[in-house]
mmCIF file of C-alpha atoms and ligand atoms in Angstrom:
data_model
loop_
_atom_site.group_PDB
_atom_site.id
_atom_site.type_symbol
_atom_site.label_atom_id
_atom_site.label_comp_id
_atom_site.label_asym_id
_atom_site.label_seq_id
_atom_site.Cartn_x
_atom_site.Cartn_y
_atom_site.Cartn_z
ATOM 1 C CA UNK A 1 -25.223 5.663 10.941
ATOM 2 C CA UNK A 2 -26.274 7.397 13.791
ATOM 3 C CA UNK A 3 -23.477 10.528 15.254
ATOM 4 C CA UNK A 4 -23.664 10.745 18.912
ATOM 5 C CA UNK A 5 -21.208 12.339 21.167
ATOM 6 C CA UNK A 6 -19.414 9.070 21.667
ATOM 7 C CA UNK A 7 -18.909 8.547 18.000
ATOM 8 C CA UNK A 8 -15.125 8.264 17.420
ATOM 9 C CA UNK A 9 -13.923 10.031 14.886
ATOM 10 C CA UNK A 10 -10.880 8.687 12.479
ATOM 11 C CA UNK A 11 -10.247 10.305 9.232
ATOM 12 C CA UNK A 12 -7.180 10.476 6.170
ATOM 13 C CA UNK A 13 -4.975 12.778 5.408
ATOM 14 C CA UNK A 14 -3.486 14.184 2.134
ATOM 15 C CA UNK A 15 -3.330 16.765 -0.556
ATOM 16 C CA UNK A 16 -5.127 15.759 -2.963
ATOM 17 C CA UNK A 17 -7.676 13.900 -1.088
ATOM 18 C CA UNK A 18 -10.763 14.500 -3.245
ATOM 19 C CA UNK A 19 -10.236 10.558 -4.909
ATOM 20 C CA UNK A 20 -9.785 8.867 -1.839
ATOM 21 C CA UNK A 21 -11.443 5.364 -1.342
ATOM 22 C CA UNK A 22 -10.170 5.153 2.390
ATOM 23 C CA UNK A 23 -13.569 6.710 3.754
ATOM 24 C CA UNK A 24 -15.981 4.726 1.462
ATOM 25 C CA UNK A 25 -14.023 1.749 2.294
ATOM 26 C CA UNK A 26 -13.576 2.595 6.228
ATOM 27 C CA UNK A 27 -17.262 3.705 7.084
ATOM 28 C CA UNK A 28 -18.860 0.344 5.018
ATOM 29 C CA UNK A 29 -16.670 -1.568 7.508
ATOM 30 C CA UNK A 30 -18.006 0.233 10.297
ATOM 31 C CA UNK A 31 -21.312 0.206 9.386
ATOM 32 C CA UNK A 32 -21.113 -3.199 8.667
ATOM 33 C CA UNK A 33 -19.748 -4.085 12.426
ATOM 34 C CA UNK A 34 -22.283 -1.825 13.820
ATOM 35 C CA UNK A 35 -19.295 0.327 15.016
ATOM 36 C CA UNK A 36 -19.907 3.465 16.508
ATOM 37 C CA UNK A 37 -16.891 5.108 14.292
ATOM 38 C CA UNK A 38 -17.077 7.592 11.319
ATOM 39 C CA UNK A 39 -14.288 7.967 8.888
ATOM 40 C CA UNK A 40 -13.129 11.513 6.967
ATOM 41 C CA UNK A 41 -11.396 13.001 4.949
ATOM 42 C CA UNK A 42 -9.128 15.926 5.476
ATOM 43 C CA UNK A 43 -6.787 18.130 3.068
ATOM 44 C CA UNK A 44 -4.260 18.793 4.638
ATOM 45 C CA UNK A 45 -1.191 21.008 2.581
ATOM 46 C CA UNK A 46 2.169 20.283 4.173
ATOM 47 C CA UNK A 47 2.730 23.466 5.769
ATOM 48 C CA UNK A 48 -0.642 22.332 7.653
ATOM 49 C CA UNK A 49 0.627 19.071 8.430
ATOM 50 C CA UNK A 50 1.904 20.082 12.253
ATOM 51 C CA UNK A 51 -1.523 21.951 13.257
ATOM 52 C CA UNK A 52 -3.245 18.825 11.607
ATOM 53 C CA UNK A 53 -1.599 16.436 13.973
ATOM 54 C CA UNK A 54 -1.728 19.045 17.092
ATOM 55 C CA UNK A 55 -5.773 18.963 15.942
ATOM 56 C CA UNK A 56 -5.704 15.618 16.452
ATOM 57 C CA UNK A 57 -4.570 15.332 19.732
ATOM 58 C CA UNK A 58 -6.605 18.013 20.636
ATOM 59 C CA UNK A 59 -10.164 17.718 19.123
ATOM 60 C CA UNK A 60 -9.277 13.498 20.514
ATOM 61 C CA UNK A 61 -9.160 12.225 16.948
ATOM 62 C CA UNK A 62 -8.731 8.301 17.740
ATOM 63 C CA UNK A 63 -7.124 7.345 14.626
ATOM 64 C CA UNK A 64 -5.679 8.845 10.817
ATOM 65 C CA UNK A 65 -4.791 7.105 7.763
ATOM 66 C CA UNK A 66 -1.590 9.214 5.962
ATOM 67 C CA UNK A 67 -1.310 9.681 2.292
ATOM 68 C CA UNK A 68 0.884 11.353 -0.100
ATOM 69 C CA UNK A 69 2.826 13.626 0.701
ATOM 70 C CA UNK A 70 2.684 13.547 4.134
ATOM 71 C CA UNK A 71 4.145 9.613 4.839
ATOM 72 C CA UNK A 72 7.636 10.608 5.996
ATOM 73 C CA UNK A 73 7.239 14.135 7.490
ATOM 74 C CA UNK A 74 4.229 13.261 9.934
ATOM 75 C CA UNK A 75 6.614 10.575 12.174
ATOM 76 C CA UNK A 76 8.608 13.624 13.668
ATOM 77 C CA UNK A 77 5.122 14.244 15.048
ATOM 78 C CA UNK A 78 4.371 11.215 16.612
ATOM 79 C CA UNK A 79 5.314 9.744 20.086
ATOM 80 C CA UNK A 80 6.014 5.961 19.167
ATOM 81 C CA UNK A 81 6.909 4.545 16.117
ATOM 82 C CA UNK A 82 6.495 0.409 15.259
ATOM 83 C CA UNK A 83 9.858 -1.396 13.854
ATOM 84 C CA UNK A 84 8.201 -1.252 10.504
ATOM 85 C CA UNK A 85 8.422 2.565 10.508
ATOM 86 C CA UNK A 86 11.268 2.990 12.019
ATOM 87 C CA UNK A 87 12.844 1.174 9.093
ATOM 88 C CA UNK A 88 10.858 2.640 6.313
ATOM 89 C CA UNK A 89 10.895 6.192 7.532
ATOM 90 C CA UNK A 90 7.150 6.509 6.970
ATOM 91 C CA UNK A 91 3.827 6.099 8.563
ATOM 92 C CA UNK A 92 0.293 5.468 6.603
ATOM 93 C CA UNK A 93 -1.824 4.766 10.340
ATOM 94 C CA UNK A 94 -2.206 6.891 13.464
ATOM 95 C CA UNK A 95 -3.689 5.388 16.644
ATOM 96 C CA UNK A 96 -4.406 7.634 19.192
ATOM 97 C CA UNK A 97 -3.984 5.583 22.495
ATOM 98 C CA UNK A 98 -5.549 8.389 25.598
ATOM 99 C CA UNK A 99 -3.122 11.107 23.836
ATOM 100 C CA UNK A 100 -0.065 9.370 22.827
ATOM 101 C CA UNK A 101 0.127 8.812 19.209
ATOM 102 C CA UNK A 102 1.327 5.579 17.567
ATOM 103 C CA UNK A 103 2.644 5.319 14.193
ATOM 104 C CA UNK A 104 1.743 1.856 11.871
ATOM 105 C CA UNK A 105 2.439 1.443 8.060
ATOM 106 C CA UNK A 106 0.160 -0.920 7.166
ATOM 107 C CA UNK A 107 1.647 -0.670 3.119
ATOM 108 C CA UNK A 108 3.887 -3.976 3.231
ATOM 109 C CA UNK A 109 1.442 -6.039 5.369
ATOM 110 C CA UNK A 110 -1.351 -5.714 2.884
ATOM 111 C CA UNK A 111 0.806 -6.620 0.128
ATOM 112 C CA UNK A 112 2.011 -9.219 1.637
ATOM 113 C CA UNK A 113 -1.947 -10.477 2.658
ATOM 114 C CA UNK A 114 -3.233 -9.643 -0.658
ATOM 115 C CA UNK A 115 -1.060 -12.662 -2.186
ATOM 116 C CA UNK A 116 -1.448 -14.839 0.272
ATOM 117 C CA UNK A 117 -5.339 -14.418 1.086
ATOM 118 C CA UNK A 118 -5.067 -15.374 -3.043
ATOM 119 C CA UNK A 119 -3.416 -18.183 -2.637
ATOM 120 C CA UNK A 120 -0.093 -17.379 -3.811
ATOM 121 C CA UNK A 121 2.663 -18.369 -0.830
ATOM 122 C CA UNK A 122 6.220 -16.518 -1.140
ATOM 123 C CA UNK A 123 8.249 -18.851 1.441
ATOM 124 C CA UNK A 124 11.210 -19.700 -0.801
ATOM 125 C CA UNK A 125 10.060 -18.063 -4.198
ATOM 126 C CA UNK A 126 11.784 -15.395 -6.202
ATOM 127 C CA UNK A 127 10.109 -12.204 -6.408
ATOM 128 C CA UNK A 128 11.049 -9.354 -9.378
ATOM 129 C CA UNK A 129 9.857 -6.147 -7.845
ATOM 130 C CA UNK A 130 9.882 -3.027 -10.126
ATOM 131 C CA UNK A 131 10.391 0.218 -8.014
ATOM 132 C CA UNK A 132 11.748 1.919 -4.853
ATOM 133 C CA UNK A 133 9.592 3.918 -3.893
ATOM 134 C CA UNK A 134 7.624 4.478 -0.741
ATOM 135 C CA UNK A 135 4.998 1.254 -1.777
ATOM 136 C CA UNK A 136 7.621 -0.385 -2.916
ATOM 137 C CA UNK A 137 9.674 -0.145 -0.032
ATOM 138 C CA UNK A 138 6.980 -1.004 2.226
ATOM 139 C CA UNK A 139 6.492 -4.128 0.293
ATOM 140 C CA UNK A 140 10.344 -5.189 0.186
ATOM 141 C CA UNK A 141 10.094 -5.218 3.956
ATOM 142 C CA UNK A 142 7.374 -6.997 4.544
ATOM 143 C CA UNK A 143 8.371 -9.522 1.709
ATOM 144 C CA UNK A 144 12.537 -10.161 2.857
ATOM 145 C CA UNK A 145 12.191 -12.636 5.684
ATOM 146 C CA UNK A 146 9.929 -14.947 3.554
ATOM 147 C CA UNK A 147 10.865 -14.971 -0.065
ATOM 148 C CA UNK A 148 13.997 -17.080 -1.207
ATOM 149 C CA UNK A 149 15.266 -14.200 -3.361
ATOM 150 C CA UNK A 150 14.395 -10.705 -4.008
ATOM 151 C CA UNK A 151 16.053 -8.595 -7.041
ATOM 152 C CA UNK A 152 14.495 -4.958 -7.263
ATOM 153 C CA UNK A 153 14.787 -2.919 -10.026
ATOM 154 C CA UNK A 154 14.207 0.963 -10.068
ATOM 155 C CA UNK A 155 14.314 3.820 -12.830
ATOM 156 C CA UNK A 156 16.709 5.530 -10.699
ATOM 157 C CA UNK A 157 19.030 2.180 -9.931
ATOM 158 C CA UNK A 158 21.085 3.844 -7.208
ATOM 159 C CA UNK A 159 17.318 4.024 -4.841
ATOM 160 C CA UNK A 160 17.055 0.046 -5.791
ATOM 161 C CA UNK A 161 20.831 -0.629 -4.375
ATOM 162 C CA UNK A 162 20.199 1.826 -1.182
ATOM 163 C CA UNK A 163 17.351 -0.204 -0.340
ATOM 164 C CA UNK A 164 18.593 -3.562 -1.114
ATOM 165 C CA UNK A 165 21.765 -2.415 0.703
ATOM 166 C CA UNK A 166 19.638 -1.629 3.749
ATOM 167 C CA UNK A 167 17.481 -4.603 3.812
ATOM 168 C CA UNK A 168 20.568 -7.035 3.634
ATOM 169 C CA UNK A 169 22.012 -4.786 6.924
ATOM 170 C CA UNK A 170 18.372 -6.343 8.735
ATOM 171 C CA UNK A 171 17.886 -9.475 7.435
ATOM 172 C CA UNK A 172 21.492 -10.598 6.300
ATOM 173 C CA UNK A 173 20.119 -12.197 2.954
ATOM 174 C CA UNK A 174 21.056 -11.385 -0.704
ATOM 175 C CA UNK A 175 18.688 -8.879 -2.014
ATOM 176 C CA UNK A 176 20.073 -7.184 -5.241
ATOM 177 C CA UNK A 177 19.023 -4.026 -6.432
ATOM 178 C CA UNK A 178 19.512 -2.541 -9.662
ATOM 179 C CA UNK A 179 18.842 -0.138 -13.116
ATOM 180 C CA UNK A 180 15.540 -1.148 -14.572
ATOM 181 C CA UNK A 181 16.397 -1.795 -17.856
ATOM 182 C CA UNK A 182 14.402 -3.971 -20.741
ATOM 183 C CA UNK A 183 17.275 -6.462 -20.601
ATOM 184 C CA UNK A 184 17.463 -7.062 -16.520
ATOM 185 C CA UNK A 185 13.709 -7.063 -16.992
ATOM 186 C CA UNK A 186 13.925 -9.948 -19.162
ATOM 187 C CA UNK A 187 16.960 -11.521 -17.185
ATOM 188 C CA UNK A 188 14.960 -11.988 -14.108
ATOM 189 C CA UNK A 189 11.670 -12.710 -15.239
ATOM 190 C CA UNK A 190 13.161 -16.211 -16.625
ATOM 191 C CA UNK A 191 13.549 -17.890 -13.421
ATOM 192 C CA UNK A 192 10.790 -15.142 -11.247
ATOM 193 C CA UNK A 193 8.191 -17.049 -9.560
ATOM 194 C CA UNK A 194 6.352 -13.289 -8.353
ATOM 195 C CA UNK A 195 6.254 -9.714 -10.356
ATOM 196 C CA UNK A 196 5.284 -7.142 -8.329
ATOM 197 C CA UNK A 197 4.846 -3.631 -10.524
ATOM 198 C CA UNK A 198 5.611 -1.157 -7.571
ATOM 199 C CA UNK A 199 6.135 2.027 -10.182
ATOM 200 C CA UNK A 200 3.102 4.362 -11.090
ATOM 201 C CA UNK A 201 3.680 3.264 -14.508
ATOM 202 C CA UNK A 202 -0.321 1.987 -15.974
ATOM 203 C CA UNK A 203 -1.784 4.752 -13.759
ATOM 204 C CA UNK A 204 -4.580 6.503 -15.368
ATOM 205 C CA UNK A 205 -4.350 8.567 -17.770
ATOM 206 C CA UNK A 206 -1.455 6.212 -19.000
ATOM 207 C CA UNK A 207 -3.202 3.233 -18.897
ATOM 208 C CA UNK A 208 -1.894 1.850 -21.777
ATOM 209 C CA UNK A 209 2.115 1.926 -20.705
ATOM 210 C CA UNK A 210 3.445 -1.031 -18.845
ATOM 211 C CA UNK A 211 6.935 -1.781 -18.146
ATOM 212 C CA UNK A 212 6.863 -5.280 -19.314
ATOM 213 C CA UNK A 213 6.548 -6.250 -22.295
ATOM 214 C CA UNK A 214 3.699 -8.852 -23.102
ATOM 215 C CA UNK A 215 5.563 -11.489 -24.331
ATOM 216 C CA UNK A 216 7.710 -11.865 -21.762
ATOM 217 C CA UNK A 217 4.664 -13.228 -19.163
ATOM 218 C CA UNK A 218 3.936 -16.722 -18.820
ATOM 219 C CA UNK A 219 1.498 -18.878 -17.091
ATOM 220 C CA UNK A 220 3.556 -20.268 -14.260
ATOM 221 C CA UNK A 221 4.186 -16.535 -12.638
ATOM 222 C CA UNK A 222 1.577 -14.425 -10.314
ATOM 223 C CA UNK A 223 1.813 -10.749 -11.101
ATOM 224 C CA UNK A 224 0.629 -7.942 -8.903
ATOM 225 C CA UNK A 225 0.349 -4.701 -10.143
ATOM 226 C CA UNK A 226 -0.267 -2.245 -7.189
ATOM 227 C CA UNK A 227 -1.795 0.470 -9.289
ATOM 228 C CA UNK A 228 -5.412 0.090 -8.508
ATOM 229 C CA UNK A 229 -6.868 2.850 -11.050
ATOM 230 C CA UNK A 230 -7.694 1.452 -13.714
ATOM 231 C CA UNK A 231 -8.532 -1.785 -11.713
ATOM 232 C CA UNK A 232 -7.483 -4.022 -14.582
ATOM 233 C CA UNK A 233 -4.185 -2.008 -15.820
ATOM 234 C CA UNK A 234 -2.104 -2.755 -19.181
ATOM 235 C CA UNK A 235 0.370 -5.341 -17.101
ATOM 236 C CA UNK A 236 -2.769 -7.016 -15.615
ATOM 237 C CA UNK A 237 -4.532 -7.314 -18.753
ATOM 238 C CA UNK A 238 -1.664 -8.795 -20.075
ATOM 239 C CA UNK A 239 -1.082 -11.352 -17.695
ATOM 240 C CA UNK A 240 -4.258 -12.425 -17.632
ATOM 241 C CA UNK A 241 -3.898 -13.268 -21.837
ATOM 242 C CA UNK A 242 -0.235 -15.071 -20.905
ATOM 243 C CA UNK A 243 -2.208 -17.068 -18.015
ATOM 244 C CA UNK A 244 -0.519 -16.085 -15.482
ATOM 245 C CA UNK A 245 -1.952 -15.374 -11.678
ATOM 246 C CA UNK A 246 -3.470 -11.871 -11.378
ATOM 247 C CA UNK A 247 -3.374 -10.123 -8.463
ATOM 248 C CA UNK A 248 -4.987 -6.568 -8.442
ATOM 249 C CA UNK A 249 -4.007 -3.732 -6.532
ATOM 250 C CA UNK A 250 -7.492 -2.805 -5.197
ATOM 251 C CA UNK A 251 -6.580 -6.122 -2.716
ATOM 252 C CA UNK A 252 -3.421 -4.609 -1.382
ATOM 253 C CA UNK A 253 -5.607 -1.905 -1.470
ATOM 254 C CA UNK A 254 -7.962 -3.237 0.769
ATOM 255 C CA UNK A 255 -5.811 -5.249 2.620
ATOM 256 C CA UNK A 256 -3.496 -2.364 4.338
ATOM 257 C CA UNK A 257 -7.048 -0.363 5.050
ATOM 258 C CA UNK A 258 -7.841 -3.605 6.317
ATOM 259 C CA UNK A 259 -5.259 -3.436 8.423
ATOM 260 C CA UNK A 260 -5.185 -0.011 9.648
ATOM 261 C CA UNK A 261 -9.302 -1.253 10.927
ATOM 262 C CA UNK A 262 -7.505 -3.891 13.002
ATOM 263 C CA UNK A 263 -5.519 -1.241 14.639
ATOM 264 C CA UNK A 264 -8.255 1.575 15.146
ATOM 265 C CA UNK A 265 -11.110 -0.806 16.379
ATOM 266 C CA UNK A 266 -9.113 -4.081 17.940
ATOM 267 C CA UNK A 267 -12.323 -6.295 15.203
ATOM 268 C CA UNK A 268 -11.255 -8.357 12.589
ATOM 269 C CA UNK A 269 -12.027 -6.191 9.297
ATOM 270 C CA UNK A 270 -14.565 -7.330 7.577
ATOM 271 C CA UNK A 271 -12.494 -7.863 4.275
ATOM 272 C CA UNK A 272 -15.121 -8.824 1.685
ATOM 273 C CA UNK A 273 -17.447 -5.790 2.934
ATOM 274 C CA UNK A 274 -14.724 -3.329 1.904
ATOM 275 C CA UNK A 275 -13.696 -4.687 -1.051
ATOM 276 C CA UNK A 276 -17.236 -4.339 -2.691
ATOM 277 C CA UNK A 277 -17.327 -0.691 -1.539
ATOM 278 C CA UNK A 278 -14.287 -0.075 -2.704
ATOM 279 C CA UNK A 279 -14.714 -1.500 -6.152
ATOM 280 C CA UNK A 280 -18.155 0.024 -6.401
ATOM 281 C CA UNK A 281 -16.850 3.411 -5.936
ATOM 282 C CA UNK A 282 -14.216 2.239 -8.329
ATOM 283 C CA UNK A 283 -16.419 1.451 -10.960
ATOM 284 C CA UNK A 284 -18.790 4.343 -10.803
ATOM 285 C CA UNK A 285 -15.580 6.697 -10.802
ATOM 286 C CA UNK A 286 -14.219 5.293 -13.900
ATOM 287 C CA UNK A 287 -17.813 6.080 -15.164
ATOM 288 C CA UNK A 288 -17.581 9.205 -15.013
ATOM 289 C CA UNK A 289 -13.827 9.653 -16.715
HETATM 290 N N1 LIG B 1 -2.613 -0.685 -4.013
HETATM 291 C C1 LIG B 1 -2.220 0.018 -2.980
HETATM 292 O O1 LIG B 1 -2.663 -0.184 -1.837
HETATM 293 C C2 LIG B 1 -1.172 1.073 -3.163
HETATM 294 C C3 LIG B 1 -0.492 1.587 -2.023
HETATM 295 C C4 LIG B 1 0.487 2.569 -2.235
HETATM 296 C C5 LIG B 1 0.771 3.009 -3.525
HETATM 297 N N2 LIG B 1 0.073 2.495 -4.591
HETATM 298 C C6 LIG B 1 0.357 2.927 -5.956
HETATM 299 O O2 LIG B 1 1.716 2.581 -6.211
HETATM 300 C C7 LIG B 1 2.314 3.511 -7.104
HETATM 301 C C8 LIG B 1 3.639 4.000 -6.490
HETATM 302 O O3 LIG B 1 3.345 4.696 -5.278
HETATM 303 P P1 LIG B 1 4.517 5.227 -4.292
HETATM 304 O O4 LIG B 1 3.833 5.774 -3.105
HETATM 305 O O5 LIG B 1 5.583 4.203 -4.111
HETATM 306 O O6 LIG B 1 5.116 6.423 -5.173
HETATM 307 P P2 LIG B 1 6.605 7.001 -5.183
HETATM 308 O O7 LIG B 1 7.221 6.888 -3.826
HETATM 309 O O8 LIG B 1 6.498 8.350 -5.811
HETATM 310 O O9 LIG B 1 7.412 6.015 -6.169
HETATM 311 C C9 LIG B 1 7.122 5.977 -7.551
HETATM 312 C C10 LIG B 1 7.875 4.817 -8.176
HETATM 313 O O10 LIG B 1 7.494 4.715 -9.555
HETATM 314 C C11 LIG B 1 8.666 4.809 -10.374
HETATM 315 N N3 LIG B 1 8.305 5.436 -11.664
HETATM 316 C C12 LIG B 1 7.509 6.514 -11.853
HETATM 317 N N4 LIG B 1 7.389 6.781 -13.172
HETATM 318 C C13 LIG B 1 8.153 5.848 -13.818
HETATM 319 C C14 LIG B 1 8.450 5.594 -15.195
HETATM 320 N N5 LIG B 1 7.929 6.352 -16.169
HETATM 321 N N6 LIG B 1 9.236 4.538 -15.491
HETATM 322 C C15 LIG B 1 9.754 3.748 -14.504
HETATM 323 N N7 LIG B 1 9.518 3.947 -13.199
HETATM 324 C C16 LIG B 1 8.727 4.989 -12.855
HETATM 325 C C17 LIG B 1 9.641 5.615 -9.553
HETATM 326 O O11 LIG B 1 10.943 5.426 -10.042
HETATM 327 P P3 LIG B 1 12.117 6.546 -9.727
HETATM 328 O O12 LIG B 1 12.533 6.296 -8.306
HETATM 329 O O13 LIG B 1 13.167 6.241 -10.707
HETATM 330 O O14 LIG B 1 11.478 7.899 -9.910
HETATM 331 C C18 LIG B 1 9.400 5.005 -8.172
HETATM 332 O O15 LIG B 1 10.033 3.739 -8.071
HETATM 333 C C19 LIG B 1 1.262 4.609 -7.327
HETATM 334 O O16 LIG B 1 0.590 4.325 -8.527
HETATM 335 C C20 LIG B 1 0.313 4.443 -6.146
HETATM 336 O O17 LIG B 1 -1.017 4.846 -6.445
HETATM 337 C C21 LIG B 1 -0.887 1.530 -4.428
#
């Protein structure tokens, strides 16, 4: 990679960043494409978060990924936001078009690409998704138009009904949201075509919690769990043993980075590229633990 002074610079945001996977991920793209980009990454605390963004316009920063915790408070920053963030109330992509910024979540979409681009098709199929919270409301959206039926289930059950509530007000269909208990677990999962995990819950160090128990899997379902660290969490695992589909998170992983690319550099992302990066700095990480 060679820096000159018409390298364009894009870069994610957060606090922590240290983990991140977005610039190993980013820069093997770029590289790949012979793109003259570079991706970093930058700490930003929240009472940085305006002077962040006013940095970016100034110092001509083309383009930002966002991270926790900054998703909902950086759109009062920006000058246009797409229908998807409107809705969701939070950005995870900055383009900077000649000083205007334009704010993308790319969450939903690569959800939505990681089942398909695995072969699993949601047009009429009922999807159990566990959580409401900012992934998992990313995903909803993307999901509603397609799916047949949608039941989402949260710890906190009155979240699930707000945003079941609210996606019924878009897309007039009957989404039901409710208390994620063992039993509506259960319930659903008899006649569920798709389980999406959208909680933390499997995240290292708890890698050996899942909210489902084993038995309750079976071959004829695909399962998604969009914790990506460990790669292969407790719910995976045990899908894989019940023969069911497995879908990991490192692909929705890959697929919304993926997408933010597309944005940035107007390519096609070069999909397989990033995923080895990615899982190769996955891998030596959990060497290290
Ligand atoms: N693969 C990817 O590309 C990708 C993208 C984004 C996020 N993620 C991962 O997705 C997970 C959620 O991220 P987020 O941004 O949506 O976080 P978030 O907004 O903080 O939401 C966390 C969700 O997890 C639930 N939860 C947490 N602990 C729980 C427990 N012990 N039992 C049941 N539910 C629990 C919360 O329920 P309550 O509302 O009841 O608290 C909420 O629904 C994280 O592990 C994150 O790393 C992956």
């Amino acid at each position: 990679m060679v820096i000159s002074g018409k390298t364009r610079v894009c870069g994610v945001i957060g606090d922590p960043i240290a983990h991140t996977l977005s610039p190993t991920i980013q820069n093997a793209a770029f590289n790949h494409l012979k793109l003259d980009f570079v991706f970093l990454a930058f700490r930003v605390k929240p009472a940085d978060l305006e002077n962040a963004i006013r940095g970016m316009r100034g110092l001509g920063i083309h383009g930002l990924n966002v991270t926790m915790p900054h998703k909902s408070a950086v759109i009062k920053y920006l000058d246009q936001l797409d229908s998807t963030v409107q809705f969701l109330g939070s950005a995870n992509t900055i383009l900077n078009r000649d000083g205007k910024l334009f704010g993308f979540n790319t969450d939903g979409i690569g959800a939505l690409k990681a089942l398909q681009e695995n072969g699993v098709a949601l047009y009429d199929k009922k999807v159990l998704l566990l959580g409401a919270g900012g992934a998992a409301k990313a995903i909803a959206f993307a999901f509603a138009e397609e799916i047949g039926e949608l039941v989402i289930l949260n710890r906190a059950a009155e979240k699930a009904a707000e945003l079941a509530a609210a996606l019924n007000r878009v897309f007039g269909t009957k989404i039901v949201g409710g208390a994620l208990s063992q039993s509506a677990v259960q319930q659903n999962l008899q006649d569920a075509d798709i389980l999406v995990n959208a909680t933390s819950v499997g995240m290292h160090p708890n890698v050996n919690q899942s909210l489902v128990p084993a038995q309750w899997l079976k071959p004829d379902l695909a399962v998604m769990d969009i914790v990506y660290n460990p790669v292969e969490t407790k719910l995976a695992k045990d899908a894989k043993a019940a023969g069911a589909k497995v879908i990991s998170g490192v692909e929705m992983l890959i697929h919304q980075g993926a997408a933010s690319f597309e944005i940035w550099t107007g390519c096609p992302a070069p999909v397989e590229v990033m995923r080895q990066a990615a899982l190769s700095q996955l891998s030596s990480a959990g060497a290290e633990k």
